[in-house]
Amino acid sequence: MQKCDNPKCPICYPNWKEEEATAKKRAEDDNQDCIDCWRFFQKQAETIVAVGDPVERNRRINAAYAQMWLDDHRFQWAGLAAFASKQVGCGLLNAAELISKSNRERNAYQQWHQTSSPLERLSPYTSPRMSVPNQASGEGARKVYEMLAKGNISLFLDVWPLHQFYKKFGLQRFERCLPERALLSENVVWPIADSVRFGVPTPEIQRGFKAIDAGNIASGVEQLARHEQLNILQPAMYNDPAFALLVRANQFAWALHIPTGSAREIQLALVNQCTVTGANAKSEIFSKQPLANLADPNQRMAFVQRAAERFDDLLRDPIEKYMVENSIFLIAHPR
C-alpha cells in the first residue's frame, strides 16, 4: 500500500511518535555536542591567556598565533596576526615606559613635598621636576595600555577557538555548530561584554572559513581581517572617544615631527622586532599624513589589507619566505 503524505498518519506511519521523539533527542544531543566542543576550545584559549601581566600574556598570544600558522599554512590570517599582536606588545612596552616615567616624577615630587620644610616648598626651583607634558603623556599612556591589553586578549579569545574547531572538525560541522557558540556567553572570559556580544556567527566568519576550505587563502585572510577589525576591535576599542583621540594625536605628532617624546609611527613590521627601517624593510606603515585616522574603519582596513598583501607577497618570494617563517618561528618560541 502506498503511504500517504501525512507523516503523522497513524495508519501509514504507526510509529511516527517514537520516530519524532528519537529525531528530537538526536538533534538535542547534537546541539549539546556542539556546545561541549566549543567549551573545550574556549577553555583552552582561556588557559593560554591566564596570566595577569598584559605583556607576558601578549607573548603567549603571539606564540599561539604563530604556532597555529606553523602547524597549518592555510591559516595565513594567524601568521599575520602573530606579527600584528607582536606590534601590540611593542605598544604595551612603550606605554608602560611612559607610565613608569610619569610615576617616577610624581613619586619623587610627593616624597619631596612630604619631607621638605615649609620654606623649601615656597620655592618651585627646589622641587624635583614634574613636567605637565610628562604627566599628561603618562595619563594617556594608561588609557592606551588598558585598551591595547583589552583588545589583544578579546580578539584572541574570539578567533583562536574558531580556527581550532575548524581544524579539528572541518567546515561542515563548523558551520552547523557555529550558532551554538553564543550559548556559552554566560560562562566564558569575555572582557568586552559591554560593547560586543560573545560568539556572534558573523557573515565574515562564515565566508572566511569557507574561503579557507576552498583554498582561497587571500579571501580567507580578508574576511577574517574584516571580522576582527569591524566586529571586534571597532566597537571594543576604536569607538571609545578617548582612545580614538589619543591615536589621532599620536599620528598628528609623529607625522609633523612634534617633539612630544611619546609619539610613535604606526606600522606593522613583518619581523620579530618592533620596528624596521630602510627602503626594502619588511613592514607596512599606516600613513604619513598628519590627519590620518586609525580609528576610522575604512582607513584602518586599507592599512590591514596592504599589510596582508605584503605578507602574502613575502611568502611567495623564494628567499624572503624563509626569513618571514624564521621570524614567525622566533615569535612562536620566545626566549
mmCIF file of C-alpha atoms in Angstrom, residues 148-267:
data_model
loop_
_atom_site.group_PDB
_atom_site.id
_atom_site.type_symbol
_atom_site.label_atom_id
_atom_site.label_comp_id
_atom_site.label_asym_id
_atom_site.label_seq_id
_atom_site.Cartn_x
_atom_site.Cartn_y
_atom_site.Cartn_z
ATOM 1 C CA LEU A 148 45.576 47.559 23.850
ATOM 2 C CA ALA A 149 45.564 44.863 26.519
ATOM 3 C CA LYS A 150 41.778 44.503 26.387
ATOM 4 C CA GLY A 151 41.649 44.323 22.602
ATOM 5 C CA ASN A 152 44.538 41.851 22.446
ATOM 6 C CA ILE A 153 43.013 39.304 24.825
ATOM 7 C CA SER A 154 39.471 39.666 23.498
ATOM 8 C CA LEU A 155 40.418 39.142 19.863
ATOM 9 C CA PHE A 156 42.400 36.042 20.769
ATOM 10 C CA LEU A 157 39.538 34.592 22.805
ATOM 11 C CA ASP A 158 37.270 35.120 19.818
ATOM 12 C CA VAL A 159 39.355 33.939 16.861
ATOM 13 C CA TRP A 160 41.717 31.243 18.200
ATOM 14 C CA PRO A 161 38.905 28.804 19.153
ATOM 15 C CA LEU A 162 37.307 29.304 15.731
ATOM 16 C CA HIS A 163 40.452 28.080 13.997
ATOM 17 C CA GLN A 164 40.861 25.161 16.382
ATOM 18 C CA PHE A 165 37.269 23.992 15.912
ATOM 19 C CA TYR A 166 37.527 24.194 12.121
ATOM 20 C CA LYS A 167 40.872 22.371 12.110
ATOM 21 C CA LYS A 168 39.508 19.544 14.283
ATOM 22 C CA PHE A 169 36.083 19.009 12.699
ATOM 23 C CA GLY A 170 36.109 20.563 9.221
ATOM 24 C CA LEU A 171 33.850 23.053 7.504
ATOM 25 C CA GLN A 172 30.551 21.155 7.544
ATOM 26 C CA ARG A 173 30.445 20.664 11.281
ATOM 27 C CA PHE A 174 31.961 24.105 11.860
ATOM 28 C CA GLU A 175 29.101 25.764 10.004
ATOM 29 C CA ARG A 176 26.500 23.581 11.680
ATOM 30 C CA CYS A 177 27.822 24.279 15.175
ATOM 31 C CA LEU A 178 28.759 27.943 14.772
ATOM 32 C CA PRO A 179 25.391 29.333 16.027
ATOM 33 C CA GLU A 180 25.656 27.274 19.225
ATOM 34 C CA ARG A 181 28.823 29.044 20.346
ATOM 35 C CA ALA A 182 26.899 32.080 21.587
ATOM 36 C CA LEU A 183 25.173 29.874 24.187
ATOM 37 C CA LEU A 184 28.439 29.911 26.171
ATOM 38 C CA SER A 185 28.269 33.666 26.725
ATOM 39 C CA GLU A 186 27.479 33.452 30.440
ATOM 40 C CA ASN A 187 30.325 31.027 31.187
ATOM 41 C CA VAL A 188 33.371 32.380 29.361
ATOM 42 C CA VAL A 189 36.022 35.024 29.902
ATOM 43 C CA TRP A 190 34.961 37.947 27.721
ATOM 44 C CA PRO A 191 36.390 41.361 28.749
ATOM 45 C CA ILE A 192 34.382 43.366 26.193
ATOM 46 C CA ALA A 193 30.890 42.140 27.078
ATOM 47 C CA ASP A 194 29.746 45.743 27.497
ATOM 48 C CA SER A 195 30.362 46.509 23.813
ATOM 49 C CA VAL A 196 30.496 43.191 21.887
ATOM 50 C CA ARG A 197 28.273 40.130 22.285
ATOM 51 C CA PHE A 198 30.192 36.877 22.555
ATOM 52 C CA GLY A 199 30.070 34.243 19.848
ATOM 53 C CA VAL A 200 28.008 36.066 17.218
ATOM 54 C CA PRO A 201 28.200 33.975 13.992
ATOM 55 C CA THR A 202 29.037 36.888 11.715
ATOM 56 C CA PRO A 203 28.936 36.561 7.913
ATOM 57 C CA GLU A 204 32.658 37.361 7.800
ATOM 58 C CA ILE A 205 33.469 34.292 9.915
ATOM 59 C CA GLN A 206 31.406 32.028 7.687
ATOM 60 C CA ARG A 207 32.805 33.473 4.460
ATOM 61 C CA GLY A 208 36.356 33.404 5.835
ATOM 62 C CA PHE A 209 36.446 29.721 6.710
ATOM 63 C CA LYS A 210 34.526 28.769 3.581
ATOM 64 C CA ALA A 211 37.244 30.537 1.563
ATOM 65 C CA ILE A 212 39.996 28.762 3.509
ATOM 66 C CA ASP A 213 38.311 25.429 2.893
ATOM 67 C CA ALA A 214 38.121 26.181 -0.839
ATOM 68 C CA GLY A 215 41.827 27.038 -0.936
ATOM 69 C CA ASN A 216 41.232 30.763 -1.435
ATOM 70 C CA ILE A 217 43.656 31.847 1.289
ATOM 71 C CA ALA A 218 43.767 35.560 0.388
ATOM 72 C CA SER A 219 39.982 35.845 0.591
ATOM 73 C CA GLY A 220 40.028 33.993 3.910
ATOM 74 C CA VAL A 221 42.538 36.477 5.308
ATOM 75 C CA GLU A 222 40.462 39.411 4.074
ATOM 76 C CA GLN A 223 37.210 38.147 5.585
ATOM 77 C CA LEU A 224 38.750 37.276 8.955
ATOM 78 C CA ALA A 225 40.534 40.643 8.996
ATOM 79 C CA ARG A 226 37.199 42.361 8.418
ATOM 80 C CA HIS A 227 35.709 40.331 11.263
ATOM 81 C CA GLU A 228 38.478 41.213 13.720
ATOM 82 C CA GLN A 229 38.625 44.889 12.809
ATOM 83 C CA LEU A 230 34.955 45.715 12.272
ATOM 84 C CA ASN A 231 33.104 43.281 14.541
ATOM 85 C CA ILE A 232 35.520 43.089 17.483
ATOM 86 C CA LEU A 233 38.098 45.881 17.656
ATOM 87 C CA GLN A 234 35.976 48.738 16.302
ATOM 88 C CA PRO A 235 33.256 48.573 18.966
ATOM 89 C CA ALA A 236 35.642 47.394 21.701
ATOM 90 C CA MET A 237 38.436 49.934 21.175
ATOM 91 C CA TYR A 238 38.157 52.459 18.387
ATOM 92 C CA ASN A 239 34.637 53.631 19.201
ATOM 93 C CA ASP A 240 35.956 54.781 22.584
ATOM 94 C CA PRO A 241 36.241 58.589 22.171
ATOM 95 C CA ALA A 242 39.263 58.964 24.449
ATOM 96 C CA PHE A 243 41.229 56.185 22.763
ATOM 97 C CA ALA A 244 40.314 57.462 19.286
ATOM 98 C CA LEU A 245 41.540 60.933 20.268
ATOM 99 C CA LEU A 246 44.823 59.529 21.567
ATOM 100 C CA VAL A 247 45.597 57.595 18.369
ATOM 101 C CA ARG A 248 44.796 60.679 16.277
ATOM 102 C CA ALA A 249 47.039 62.841 18.455
ATOM 103 C CA ASN A 250 49.851 60.305 18.133
ATOM 104 C CA GLN A 251 49.541 60.282 14.333
ATOM 105 C CA PHE A 252 49.457 64.089 14.172
ATOM 106 C CA ALA A 253 52.541 64.499 16.362
ATOM 107 C CA TRP A 254 54.539 61.785 14.605
ATOM 108 C CA ALA A 255 53.737 62.973 11.066
ATOM 109 C CA LEU A 256 54.632 66.590 11.880
ATOM 110 C CA HIS A 257 57.732 65.638 13.950
ATOM 111 C CA ILE A 258 56.394 67.364 17.037
ATOM 112 C CA PRO A 259 58.882 66.531 19.841
ATOM 113 C CA THR A 260 56.447 65.045 22.337
ATOM 114 C CA GLY A 261 58.761 62.207 23.321
ATOM 115 C CA SER A 262 55.837 59.797 23.138
ATOM 116 C CA ALA A 263 54.580 59.774 19.525
ATOM 117 C CA ARG A 264 55.349 56.609 17.560
ATOM 118 C CA GLU A 265 54.977 55.610 13.920
ATOM 119 C CA ILE A 266 52.055 53.252 13.337
ATOM 120 C CA GLN A 267 53.468 50.344 11.374
#
